Amino acid sequence: MTEELDPLIHATSRLRIMTTLASIDDGASLSFAKLSDLLGMTAGNLSVHLTKLEQAGYVTIEKTFEGRKPATYAAITPAGRKAFDGYLAALKALLAPVQGAEADF
Amino acid sequence: MNAPTNVNRNTDQADGRIADPREALGIVKQQSERMDRLFGTFSWAFCLIWGVAYLVAYAVLGAATQAGNGVTAPWALLAFGGILILGIAASAVVAIRGGRGYRSGAANAKRAAIYGWAWALSFGFGLGGLQVFATRFRDILTPDAVASLYNIVAPLIIGALYMVGSALWRDLSQLVVGVVMLVLAFAGSFLGGAAGYFAMSLVGGGAMILVAVWALTLGRRNRTFAALMEGK
Protein backbone atom coordinates (compact mmCIF):
# COMPACT_ATOMS: atom_id res chain seq x y z
CA MET A 1 0.00 0.00 0.00
CA THR A 2 1.32 3.45 -0.94
CA GLU A 3 0.36 6.69 0.73
CA GLU A 4 -0.13 10.09 -0.77
CA LEU A 5 2.25 12.80 0.33
CA ASP A 6 0.46 15.69 2.01
CA PRO A 7 0.40 18.28 -0.80
CA LEU A 8 0.43 21.14 1.71
CA ILE A 9 3.75 19.96 3.17
CA HIS A 10 5.15 18.56 -0.08
CA ALA A 11 6.32 21.95 -1.35
CA THR A 12 9.87 23.21 -0.98
CA SER A 13 9.29 26.26 1.20
CA ARG A 14 6.64 24.71 3.43
CA LEU A 15 8.62 21.52 3.86
CA ARG A 16 11.59 23.56 5.05
CA ILE A 17 9.35 25.53 7.42
CA MET A 18 7.78 22.38 8.87
CA THR A 19 11.16 20.67 9.24
CA THR A 20 12.52 23.72 11.06
CA LEU A 21 9.57 24.09 13.44
CA ALA A 22 9.43 20.34 14.10
CA SER A 23 13.10 20.39 15.10
CA ILE A 24 12.64 22.60 18.13
CA ASP A 25 11.25 21.51 21.50
CA ASP A 26 7.54 21.04 22.11
CA GLY A 27 6.03 24.35 23.09
CA ALA A 28 8.96 26.33 21.71
CA SER A 29 8.55 28.90 18.95
CA LEU A 30 10.70 30.89 16.54
CA SER A 31 10.31 34.53 15.65
CA PHE A 32 9.38 35.52 12.13
CA ALA A 33 12.73 37.30 11.76
CA LYS A 34 14.64 34.23 12.97
CA LEU A 35 12.72 31.96 10.60
CA SER A 36 13.30 34.31 7.70
CA ASP A 37 17.01 34.34 8.48
CA LEU A 38 17.25 30.57 9.03
CA LEU A 39 15.42 29.75 5.81
CA GLY A 40 16.78 32.55 3.65
CA MET A 41 13.25 33.51 2.69
CA THR A 42 11.89 36.99 2.14
CA ALA A 43 9.35 38.24 4.65
CA GLY A 44 6.59 38.22 2.06
CA ASN A 45 7.29 34.68 0.88
CA LEU A 46 7.54 33.37 4.44
CA SER A 47 4.30 35.11 5.40
CA VAL A 48 2.42 33.51 2.49
CA HIS A 49 3.53 30.00 3.38
CA LEU A 50 3.07 30.40 7.13
CA THR A 51 -0.47 31.62 6.52
CA LYS A 52 -1.26 28.53 4.45
CA LEU A 53 0.11 26.31 7.21
CA GLU A 54 -1.81 28.24 9.85
CA GLN A 55 -5.04 27.90 7.90
CA ALA A 56 -4.53 24.15 7.84
CA GLY A 57 -3.95 24.13 11.61
CA TYR A 58 -0.34 22.99 11.26
CA VAL A 59 1.24 26.06 12.87
CA THR A 60 0.16 28.76 15.28
CA ILE A 61 1.21 32.35 14.83
CA GLU A 62 1.34 34.61 17.84
CA LYS A 63 1.77 38.36 17.66
CA THR A 64 3.29 39.86 20.75
CA PHE A 65 5.56 42.64 21.92
CA GLU A 66 9.18 42.53 23.00
CA GLY A 67 9.53 45.72 24.91
CA ARG A 68 7.90 48.19 22.57
CA LYS A 69 8.69 46.29 19.39
CA PRO A 70 6.06 44.04 17.84
CA ALA A 71 7.20 40.46 17.31
CA THR A 72 5.60 37.48 15.64
CA TYR A 73 6.35 33.92 16.72
CA ALA A 74 5.48 30.68 14.93
CA ALA A 75 5.22 27.22 16.44
CA ILE A 76 4.13 23.84 15.15
CA THR A 77 0.83 22.55 16.55
CA PRO A 78 0.19 18.98 17.72
CA ALA A 79 -1.85 18.48 14.55
CA GLY A 80 1.02 19.87 12.51
CA ARG A 81 3.53 17.57 14.21
CA LYS A 82 1.27 14.60 13.56
CA ALA A 83 0.86 15.64 9.93
CA PHE A 84 4.62 16.10 9.55
CA ASP A 85 5.35 12.71 11.14
CA GLY A 86 2.81 11.17 8.78
CA TYR A 87 4.44 12.93 5.84
CA LEU A 88 7.88 11.58 6.83
CA ALA A 89 6.49 8.07 7.24
CA ALA A 90 4.83 8.25 3.83
CA LEU A 91 8.04 9.61 2.29
CA LYS A 92 10.09 6.79 3.79
CA ALA A 93 7.58 4.20 2.59
CA LEU A 94 7.62 5.72 -0.87
CA LEU A 95 11.40 5.69 -1.11
CA ALA A 96 12.09 2.43 0.71
CA PRO A 97 11.91 0.12 -2.31
CA VAL A 98 14.07 2.60 -4.29
CA GLN A 99 16.71 3.56 -1.74
CA GLY A 100 16.76 0.72 0.77
CA ALA A 101 18.27 1.89 4.05
CA GLU A 102 19.19 5.38 2.82
CA ALA A 103 15.87 6.90 3.94
CA ASP A 104 17.05 7.11 7.55
CA PHE A 105 16.60 10.50 9.12
CA MET B 1 15.22 3.48 -12.10
CA ASN B 2 11.43 3.98 -12.02
CA ALA B 3 10.26 6.97 -10.00
CA PRO B 4 7.29 6.45 -7.66
CA THR B 5 4.05 7.15 -9.50
CA ASN B 6 1.63 8.14 -6.77
CA VAL B 7 2.96 11.69 -6.45
CA ASN B 8 1.13 14.73 -7.71
CA ARG B 9 2.90 15.61 -10.93
CA ASN B 10 1.36 19.04 -11.14
CA THR B 11 3.85 20.96 -13.22
CA ASP B 12 2.80 24.30 -11.72
CA GLN B 13 5.99 25.26 -9.87
CA ALA B 14 4.54 28.54 -8.49
CA ASP B 15 3.81 26.75 -5.21
CA GLY B 16 7.28 25.14 -5.10
CA ARG B 17 5.82 21.63 -5.48
CA ILE B 18 8.47 18.98 -5.27
CA ALA B 19 8.52 16.69 -8.28
CA ASP B 20 10.90 14.08 -6.91
CA PRO B 21 10.38 12.68 -3.39
CA ARG B 22 14.12 12.15 -3.15
CA GLU B 23 14.49 15.91 -3.30
CA ALA B 24 12.10 16.14 -0.34
CA LEU B 25 14.29 13.70 1.57
CA GLY B 26 17.31 15.88 0.84
CA ILE B 27 15.51 18.98 2.05
CA VAL B 28 14.49 17.35 5.34
CA LYS B 29 17.98 15.97 5.96
CA GLN B 30 19.74 19.25 5.20
CA GLN B 31 17.41 21.39 7.30
CA SER B 32 17.38 18.90 10.21
CA GLU B 33 21.16 18.82 10.30
CA ARG B 34 21.33 22.60 10.24
CA MET B 35 18.87 22.87 13.10
CA ASP B 36 20.80 20.27 15.09
CA ARG B 37 23.98 22.31 14.72
CA LEU B 38 22.25 25.57 15.66
CA PHE B 39 19.98 24.40 18.42
CA GLY B 40 21.67 21.29 19.74
CA THR B 41 21.40 21.69 23.51
CA PHE B 42 25.02 21.07 24.33
CA SER B 43 26.10 23.21 21.48
CA TRP B 44 29.56 23.08 20.04
CA ALA B 45 30.14 26.67 21.18
CA PHE B 46 29.65 25.86 24.89
CA CYS B 47 31.79 22.74 24.59
CA LEU B 48 34.56 24.71 22.92
CA ILE B 49 34.46 27.56 25.44
CA TRP B 50 34.62 25.24 28.45
CA GLY B 51 37.03 22.83 26.82
CA VAL B 52 39.52 25.65 26.25
CA ALA B 53 38.81 27.15 29.69
CA TYR B 54 39.48 23.84 31.50
CA LEU B 55 42.51 23.14 29.30
CA VAL B 56 44.15 26.47 30.07
CA ALA B 57 42.96 27.08 33.64
CA TYR B 58 43.91 23.66 34.97
CA ALA B 59 47.21 23.71 33.06
CA VAL B 60 48.07 26.98 34.85
CA LEU B 61 47.23 25.37 38.21
CA GLY B 62 49.23 22.27 37.36
CA ALA B 63 52.29 24.18 36.20
CA ALA B 64 52.22 26.54 39.19
CA THR B 65 51.74 23.66 41.65
CA GLN B 66 54.58 21.70 40.08
CA ALA B 67 56.84 24.77 40.18
CA GLY B 68 55.88 25.37 43.80
CA ASN B 69 56.75 21.80 44.85
CA GLY B 70 53.14 20.93 45.55
CA VAL B 71 52.05 24.35 46.77
CA THR B 72 49.83 26.37 44.43
CA ALA B 73 50.78 30.05 44.33
CA PRO B 74 47.95 32.53 44.96
CA TRP B 75 48.46 34.16 41.54
CA ALA B 76 47.69 30.81 39.89
CA LEU B 77 44.45 30.48 41.86
CA LEU B 78 43.49 34.00 40.79
CA ALA B 79 44.32 33.21 37.17
CA PHE B 80 42.26 30.01 37.41
CA GLY B 81 39.28 31.94 38.78
CA GLY B 82 39.69 34.65 36.17
CA ILE B 83 39.68 32.16 33.29
CA LEU B 84 36.52 30.51 34.64
CA ILE B 85 34.85 33.92 34.94
CA LEU B 86 35.79 34.60 31.31
CA GLY B 87 34.23 31.24 30.43
CA ILE B 88 31.01 32.19 32.21
CA ALA B 89 30.92 35.53 30.40
CA ALA B 90 31.55 33.93 27.00
CA SER B 91 28.84 31.33 27.70
CA ALA B 92 26.40 34.09 28.60
CA VAL B 93 27.13 35.92 25.32
CA VAL B 94 26.62 32.71 23.31
CA ALA B 95 23.40 31.92 25.16
CA ILE B 96 21.96 35.41 24.67
CA ARG B 97 22.93 35.63 20.98
CA GLY B 98 21.78 32.10 20.23
CA GLY B 99 18.52 32.62 22.05
CA ARG B 100 17.46 35.63 19.96
CA GLY B 101 14.26 34.81 18.16
CA TYR B 102 13.78 31.56 20.05
CA ARG B 103 11.16 31.20 22.74
CA SER B 104 11.30 28.13 24.89
CA GLY B 105 8.15 26.33 25.94
CA ALA B 106 7.13 27.04 29.55
CA ALA B 107 7.98 23.56 30.82
CA ASN B 108 11.42 23.56 29.22
CA ALA B 109 12.16 27.09 30.45
CA LYS B 110 11.41 26.07 34.03
CA ARG B 111 13.51 22.93 33.66
CA ALA B 112 16.43 24.94 32.26
CA ALA B 113 16.20 27.51 35.08
CA ILE B 114 16.29 24.84 37.78
CA TYR B 115 19.19 23.15 36.03
CA GLY B 116 21.07 26.45 35.91
CA TRP B 117 20.51 26.94 39.62
CA ALA B 118 21.75 23.40 40.25
CA TRP B 119 25.10 24.41 38.73
CA ALA B 120 25.32 27.65 40.69
CA LEU B 121 24.32 26.16 44.04
CA SER B 122 26.39 22.98 43.64
CA PHE B 123 29.54 24.93 42.92
CA GLY B 124 28.78 27.67 45.40
CA PHE B 125 27.98 25.45 48.33
CA GLY B 126 30.08 22.48 47.27
CA LEU B 127 33.38 24.19 46.58
CA GLY B 128 32.71 26.88 49.16
CA GLY B 129 32.17 24.20 51.77
CA LEU B 130 35.32 22.44 50.63
CA GLN B 131 37.29 25.66 51.08
CA VAL B 132 35.93 26.07 54.62
CA PHE B 133 36.83 22.43 55.35
CA ALA B 134 40.37 22.89 54.00
CA THR B 135 40.82 26.01 56.11
CA ARG B 136 39.49 24.37 59.28
CA PHE B 137 41.79 21.39 58.91
CA ARG B 138 44.81 23.15 57.40
CA ASP B 139 46.98 21.92 60.24
CA ILE B 140 46.51 18.28 59.28
CA LEU B 141 45.80 18.49 55.54
CA THR B 142 48.79 18.86 53.24
CA PRO B 143 48.47 21.13 50.16
CA ASP B 144 48.61 17.97 48.06
CA ALA B 145 45.67 16.48 49.96
CA VAL B 146 43.63 19.67 49.52
CA ALA B 147 44.39 19.73 45.79
CA SER B 148 43.30 16.10 45.51
CA LEU B 149 40.04 16.91 47.30
CA TYR B 150 39.32 19.68 44.79
CA ASN B 151 40.20 17.34 41.93
CA ILE B 152 37.64 14.85 43.22
CA VAL B 153 34.80 17.20 44.14
CA ALA B 154 34.87 19.55 41.12
CA PRO B 155 34.70 16.87 38.41
CA LEU B 156 32.20 14.93 40.54
CA ILE B 157 29.80 17.89 40.49
CA ILE B 158 30.47 18.60 36.81
CA GLY B 159 30.08 14.96 35.77
CA ALA B 160 26.88 14.38 37.74
CA LEU B 161 25.27 17.56 36.41
CA TYR B 162 26.20 16.77 32.81
CA MET B 163 24.66 13.31 33.18
CA VAL B 164 21.50 14.89 34.57
CA GLY B 165 21.53 17.28 31.61
CA SER B 166 21.90 14.32 29.27
CA ALA B 167 18.81 12.71 30.79
CA LEU B 168 16.78 15.93 30.76
CA TRP B 169 17.50 16.82 27.15
CA ARG B 170 18.31 13.35 25.76
CA ASP B 171 21.74 14.62 24.74
CA LEU B 172 24.45 12.07 24.00
CA SER B 173 27.30 14.59 24.09
CA GLN B 174 26.52 15.58 27.70
CA LEU B 175 26.44 11.91 28.64
CA VAL B 176 29.92 11.39 27.18
CA VAL B 177 31.40 14.42 28.97
CA GLY B 178 29.62 13.45 32.20
CA VAL B 179 31.11 9.98 32.24
CA VAL B 180 34.60 11.31 31.45
CA MET B 181 34.34 13.78 34.33
CA LEU B 182 33.16 11.12 36.79
CA VAL B 183 36.06 8.87 35.84
CA LEU B 184 38.37 11.85 36.37
CA ALA B 185 36.81 12.39 39.80
CA PHE B 186 37.71 8.82 40.74
CA ALA B 187 41.19 9.21 39.26
CA GLY B 188 41.66 12.35 41.36
CA SER B 189 41.80 10.19 44.48
CA PHE B 190 44.96 8.51 43.17
CA LEU B 191 46.71 11.54 41.71
CA GLY B 192 48.76 14.18 43.46
CA GLY B 193 47.77 17.83 43.16
CA ALA B 194 49.74 18.83 40.07
CA ALA B 195 49.04 15.52 38.29
CA GLY B 196 45.34 15.88 39.05
CA TYR B 197 45.30 19.40 37.63
CA PHE B 198 47.07 18.25 34.47
CA ALA B 199 44.59 15.36 34.15
CA MET B 200 41.67 17.79 34.39
CA SER B 201 43.34 20.01 31.82
CA LEU B 202 44.18 17.41 29.22
CA VAL B 203 41.46 14.80 29.75
CA GLY B 204 38.64 17.03 30.92
CA GLY B 205 39.37 19.98 28.67
CA GLY B 206 40.43 17.72 25.82
CA ALA B 207 37.24 15.65 26.02
CA MET B 208 35.08 18.75 25.79
CA ILE B 209 36.99 20.09 22.79
CA LEU B 210 36.57 16.73 21.06
CA VAL B 211 32.84 16.79 21.83
CA ALA B 212 32.70 20.30 20.34
CA VAL B 213 34.24 19.04 17.11
CA TRP B 214 31.85 16.07 17.14
CA ALA B 215 28.82 18.27 17.78
CA LEU B 216 29.81 20.54 14.90
CA THR B 217 30.47 17.81 12.38
CA LEU B 218 28.23 14.92 13.40
CA GLY B 219 25.68 16.74 15.57
CA ARG B 220 22.71 14.95 14.13
CA ARG B 221 23.75 11.82 16.01
CA ASN B 222 21.89 13.38 18.94
CA ARG B 223 18.64 12.78 17.15
CA THR B 224 19.52 9.11 16.93
CA PHE B 225 20.21 9.07 20.68
CA ALA B 226 16.91 10.81 21.37
CA ALA B 227 15.14 8.24 19.23
CA LEU B 228 16.95 5.46 21.09
CA MET B 229 15.92 6.93 24.44
CA GLU B 230 12.32 6.88 23.25
CA GLY B 231 12.65 3.27 22.21
CA LYS B 232 12.06 3.97 18.53
Coordinates of C-alpha atoms in Angstrom, one line a residue:
Chain A
M1 CA 0.0 0.0 0.0
T2 CA 1.3 3.4 -0.9
E3 CA 0.4 6.7 0.7
E4 CA -0.1 10.1 -0.8
L5 CA 2.2 12.8 0.3
D6 CA 0.5 15.7 2.0
P7 CA 0.4 18.3 -0.8
L8 CA 0.4 21.1 1.7
I9 CA 3.7 20.0 3.2
H10 CA 5.2 18.6 -0.1
A11 CA 6.3 21.9 -1.4
T12 CA 9.9 23.2 -1.0
S13 CA 9.3 26.3 1.2
R14 CA 6.6 24.7 3.4
L15 CA 8.6 21.5 3.9
R16 CA 11.6 23.6 5.1
I17 CA 9.4 25.5 7.4
M18 CA 7.8 22.4 8.9
T19 CA 11.2 20.7 9.2
T20 CA 12.5 23.7 11.1
L21 CA 9.6 24.1 13.4
A22 CA 9.4 20.3 14.1
S23 CA 13.1 20.4 15.1
I24 CA 12.6 22.6 18.1
D25 CA 11.2 21.5 21.5
D26 CA 7.5 21.0 22.1
G27 CA 6.0 24.3 23.1
A28 CA 9.0 26.3 21.7
S29 CA 8.6 28.9 18.9
L30 CA 10.7 30.9 16.5
S31 CA 10.3 34.5 15.7
F32 CA 9.4 35.5 12.1
A33 CA 12.7 37.3 11.8
K34 CA 14.6 34.2 13.0
L35 CA 12.7 32.0 10.6
S36 CA 13.3 34.3 7.7
D37 CA 17.0 34.3 8.5
L38 CA 17.3 30.6 9.0
L39 CA 15.4 29.7 5.8
G40 CA 16.8 32.6 3.7
M41 CA 13.3 33.5 2.7
T42 CA 11.9 37.0 2.1
A43 CA 9.3 38.2 4.7
G44 CA 6.6 38.2 2.1
N45 CA 7.3 34.7 0.9
L46 CA 7.5 33.4 4.4
S47 CA 4.3 35.1 5.4
V48 CA 2.4 33.5 2.5
H49 CA 3.5 30.0 3.4
L50 CA 3.1 30.4 7.1
T51 CA -0.5 31.6 6.5
K52 CA -1.3 28.5 4.5
L53 CA 0.1 26.3 7.2
E54 CA -1.8 28.2 9.8
Q55 CA -5.0 27.9 7.9
A56 CA -4.5 24.1 7.8
G57 CA -3.9 24.1 11.6
Y58 CA -0.3 23.0 11.3
V59 CA 1.2 26.1 12.9
T60 CA 0.2 28.8 15.3
I61 CA 1.2 32.3 14.8
E62 CA 1.3 34.6 17.8
K63 CA 1.8 38.4 17.7
T64 CA 3.3 39.9 20.7
F65 CA 5.6 42.6 21.9
E66 CA 9.2 42.5 23.0
G67 CA 9.5 45.7 24.9
R68 CA 7.9 48.2 22.6
K69 CA 8.7 46.3 19.4
P70 CA 6.1 44.0 17.8
A71 CA 7.2 40.5 17.3
T72 CA 5.6 37.5 15.6
Y73 CA 6.4 33.9 16.7
A74 CA 5.5 30.7 14.9
A75 CA 5.2 27.2 16.4
I76 CA 4.1 23.8 15.2
T77 CA 0.8 22.5 16.5
P78 CA 0.2 19.0 17.7
A79 CA -1.8 18.5 14.5
G80 CA 1.0 19.9 12.5
R81 CA 3.5 17.6 14.2
K82 CA 1.3 14.6 13.6
A83 CA 0.9 15.6 9.9
F84 CA 4.6 16.1 9.6
D85 CA 5.3 12.7 11.1
G86 CA 2.8 11.2 8.8
Y87 CA 4.4 12.9 5.8
L88 CA 7.9 11.6 6.8
A89 CA 6.5 8.1 7.2
A90 CA 4.8 8.2 3.8
L91 CA 8.0 9.6 2.3
K92 CA 10.1 6.8 3.8
A93 CA 7.6 4.2 2.6
L94 CA 7.6 5.7 -0.9
L95 CA 11.4 5.7 -1.1
A96 CA 12.1 2.4 0.7
P97 CA 11.9 0.1 -2.3
V98 CA 14.1 2.6 -4.3
Q99 CA 16.7 3.6 -1.7
G100 CA 16.8 0.7 0.8
A101 CA 18.3 1.9 4.1
E102 CA 19.2 5.4 2.8
A103 CA 15.9 6.9 3.9
D104 CA 17.0 7.1 7.5
F105 CA 16.6 10.5 9.1
Chain B
M1 CA 15.2 3.5 -12.1
N2 CA 11.4 4.0 -12.0
A3 CA 10.3 7.0 -10.0
P4 CA 7.3 6.4 -7.7
T5 CA 4.1 7.1 -9.5
N6 CA 1.6 8.1 -6.8
V7 CA 3.0 11.7 -6.5
N8 CA 1.1 14.7 -7.7
R9 CA 2.9 15.6 -10.9
N10 CA 1.4 19.0 -11.1
T11 CA 3.9 21.0 -13.2
D12 CA 2.8 24.3 -11.7
Q13 CA 6.0 25.3 -9.9
A14 CA 4.5 28.5 -8.5
D15 CA 3.8 26.8 -5.2
G16 CA 7.3 25.1 -5.1
R17 CA 5.8 21.6 -5.5
I18 CA 8.5 19.0 -5.3
A19 CA 8.5 16.7 -8.3
D20 CA 10.9 14.1 -6.9
P21 CA 10.4 12.7 -3.4
R22 CA 14.1 12.2 -3.2
E23 CA 14.5 15.9 -3.3
A24 CA 12.1 16.1 -0.3
L25 CA 14.3 13.7 1.6
G26 CA 17.3 15.9 0.8
I27 CA 15.5 19.0 2.0
V28 CA 14.5 17.3 5.3
K29 CA 18.0 16.0 6.0
Q30 CA 19.7 19.2 5.2
Q31 CA 17.4 21.4 7.3
S32 CA 17.4 18.9 10.2
E33 CA 21.2 18.8 10.3
R34 CA 21.3 22.6 10.2
M35 CA 18.9 22.9 13.1
D36 CA 20.8 20.3 15.1
R37 CA 24.0 22.3 14.7
L38 CA 22.3 25.6 15.7
F39 CA 20.0 24.4 18.4
G40 CA 21.7 21.3 19.7
T41 CA 21.4 21.7 23.5
F42 CA 25.0 21.1 24.3
S43 CA 26.1 23.2 21.5
W44 CA 29.6 23.1 20.0
A45 CA 30.1 26.7 21.2
F46 CA 29.7 25.9 24.9
C47 CA 31.8 22.7 24.6
L48 CA 34.6 24.7 22.9
I49 CA 34.5 27.6 25.4
W50 CA 34.6 25.2 28.5
G51 CA 37.0 22.8 26.8
V52 CA 39.5 25.6 26.2
A53 CA 38.8 27.2 29.7
Y54 CA 39.5 23.8 31.5
L55 CA 42.5 23.1 29.3
V56 CA 44.1 26.5 30.1
A57 CA 43.0 27.1 33.6
Y58 CA 43.9 23.7 35.0
A59 CA 47.2 23.7 33.1
V60 CA 48.1 27.0 34.9
L61 CA 47.2 25.4 38.2
G62 CA 49.2 22.3 37.4
A63 CA 52.3 24.2 36.2
A64 CA 52.2 26.5 39.2
T65 CA 51.7 23.7 41.6
Q66 CA 54.6 21.7 40.1
A67 CA 56.8 24.8 40.2
G68 CA 55.9 25.4 43.8
N69 CA 56.7 21.8 44.8
G70 CA 53.1 20.9 45.5
V71 CA 52.0 24.4 46.8
T72 CA 49.8 26.4 44.4
A73 CA 50.8 30.0 44.3
P74 CA 47.9 32.5 45.0
W75 CA 48.5 34.2 41.5
A76 CA 47.7 30.8 39.9
L77 CA 44.5 30.5 41.9
L78 CA 43.5 34.0 40.8
A79 CA 44.3 33.2 37.2
F80 CA 42.3 30.0 37.4
G81 CA 39.3 31.9 38.8
G82 CA 39.7 34.7 36.2
I83 CA 39.7 32.2 33.3
L84 CA 36.5 30.5 34.6
I85 CA 34.8 33.9 34.9
L86 CA 35.8 34.6 31.3
G87 CA 34.2 31.2 30.4
I88 CA 31.0 32.2 32.2
A89 CA 30.9 35.5 30.4
A90 CA 31.6 33.9 27.0
S91 CA 28.8 31.3 27.7
A92 CA 26.4 34.1 28.6
V93 CA 27.1 35.9 25.3
V94 CA 26.6 32.7 23.3
A95 CA 23.4 31.9 25.2
I96 CA 22.0 35.4 24.7
R97 CA 22.9 35.6 21.0
G98 CA 21.8 32.1 20.2
G99 CA 18.5 32.6 22.1
R100 CA 17.5 35.6 20.0
G101 CA 14.3 34.8 18.2
Y102 CA 13.8 31.6 20.1
R103 CA 11.2 31.2 22.7
S104 CA 11.3 28.1 24.9
G105 CA 8.1 26.3 25.9
A106 CA 7.1 27.0 29.6
A107 CA 8.0 23.6 30.8
N108 CA 11.4 23.6 29.2
A109 CA 12.2 27.1 30.4
K110 CA 11.4 26.1 34.0
R111 CA 13.5 22.9 33.7
A112 CA 16.4 24.9 32.3
A113 CA 16.2 27.5 35.1
I114 CA 16.3 24.8 37.8
Y115 CA 19.2 23.1 36.0
G116 CA 21.1 26.4 35.9
W117 CA 20.5 26.9 39.6
A118 CA 21.8 23.4 40.2
W119 CA 25.1 24.4 38.7
A120 CA 25.3 27.7 40.7
L121 CA 24.3 26.2 44.0
S122 CA 26.4 23.0 43.6
F123 CA 29.5 24.9 42.9
G124 CA 28.8 27.7 45.4
F125 CA 28.0 25.5 48.3
G126 CA 30.1 22.5 47.3
L127 CA 33.4 24.2 46.6
G128 CA 32.7 26.9 49.2
G129 CA 32.2 24.2 51.8
L130 CA 35.3 22.4 50.6
Q131 CA 37.3 25.7 51.1
V132 CA 35.9 26.1 54.6
F133 CA 36.8 22.4 55.4
A134 CA 40.4 22.9 54.0
T135 CA 40.8 26.0 56.1
R136 CA 39.5 24.4 59.3
F137 CA 41.8 21.4 58.9
R138 CA 44.8 23.2 57.4
D139 CA 47.0 21.9 60.2
I140 CA 46.5 18.3 59.3
L141 CA 45.8 18.5 55.5
T142 CA 48.8 18.9 53.2
P143 CA 48.5 21.1 50.2
D144 CA 48.6 18.0 48.1
A145 CA 45.7 16.5 50.0
V146 CA 43.6 19.7 49.5
A147 CA 44.4 19.7 45.8
S148 CA 43.3 16.1 45.5
L149 CA 40.0 16.9 47.3
Y150 CA 39.3 19.7 44.8
N151 CA 40.2 17.3 41.9
I152 CA 37.6 14.9 43.2
V153 CA 34.8 17.2 44.1
A154 CA 34.9 19.6 41.1
P155 CA 34.7 16.9 38.4
L156 CA 32.2 14.9 40.5
I157 CA 29.8 17.9 40.5
I158 CA 30.5 18.6 36.8
G159 CA 30.1 15.0 35.8
A160 CA 26.9 14.4 37.7
L161 CA 25.3 17.6 36.4
Y162 CA 26.2 16.8 32.8
M163 CA 24.7 13.3 33.2
V164 CA 21.5 14.9 34.6
G165 CA 21.5 17.3 31.6
S166 CA 21.9 14.3 29.3
A167 CA 18.8 12.7 30.8
L168 CA 16.8 15.9 30.8
W169 CA 17.5 16.8 27.1
R170 CA 18.3 13.3 25.8
D171 CA 21.7 14.6 24.7
L172 CA 24.4 12.1 24.0
S173 CA 27.3 14.6 24.1
Q174 CA 26.5 15.6 27.7
L175 CA 26.4 11.9 28.6
V176 CA 29.9 11.4 27.2
V177 CA 31.4 14.4 29.0
G178 CA 29.6 13.5 32.2
V179 CA 31.1 10.0 32.2
V180 CA 34.6 11.3 31.5
M181 CA 34.3 13.8 34.3
L182 CA 33.2 11.1 36.8
V183 CA 36.1 8.9 35.8
L184 CA 38.4 11.9 36.4
A185 CA 36.8 12.4 39.8
F186 CA 37.7 8.8 40.7
A187 CA 41.2 9.2 39.3
G188 CA 41.7 12.4 41.4
S189 CA 41.8 10.2 44.5
F190 CA 45.0 8.5 43.2
L191 CA 46.7 11.5 41.7
G192 CA 48.8 14.2 43.5
G193 CA 47.8 17.8 43.2
A194 CA 49.7 18.8 40.1
A195 CA 49.0 15.5 38.3
G196 CA 45.3 15.9 39.1
Y197 CA 45.3 19.4 37.6
F198 CA 47.1 18.3 34.5
A199 CA 44.6 15.4 34.2
M200 CA 41.7 17.8 34.4
S201 CA 43.3 20.0 31.8
L202 CA 44.2 17.4 29.2
V203 CA 41.5 14.8 29.7
G204 CA 38.6 17.0 30.9
G205 CA 39.4 20.0 28.7
G206 CA 40.4 17.7 25.8
A207 CA 37.2 15.6 26.0
M208 CA 35.1 18.7 25.8
I209 CA 37.0 20.1 22.8
L210 CA 36.6 16.7 21.1
V211 CA 32.8 16.8 21.8
A212 CA 32.7 20.3 20.3
V213 CA 34.2 19.0 17.1
W214 CA 31.8 16.1 17.1
A215 CA 28.8 18.3 17.8
L216 CA 29.8 20.5 14.9
T217 CA 30.5 17.8 12.4
L218 CA 28.2 14.9 13.4
G219 CA 25.7 16.7 15.6
R220 CA 22.7 15.0 14.1
R221 CA 23.7 11.8 16.0
N222 CA 21.9 13.4 18.9
R223 CA 18.6 12.8 17.1
T224 CA 19.5 9.1 16.9
F225 CA 20.2 9.1 20.7
A226 CA 16.9 10.8 21.4
A227 CA 15.1 8.2 19.2
L228 CA 17.0 5.5 21.1
M229 CA 15.9 6.9 24.4
E230 CA 12.3 6.9 23.2
G231 CA 12.7 3.3 22.2
K232 CA 12.1 4.0 18.5

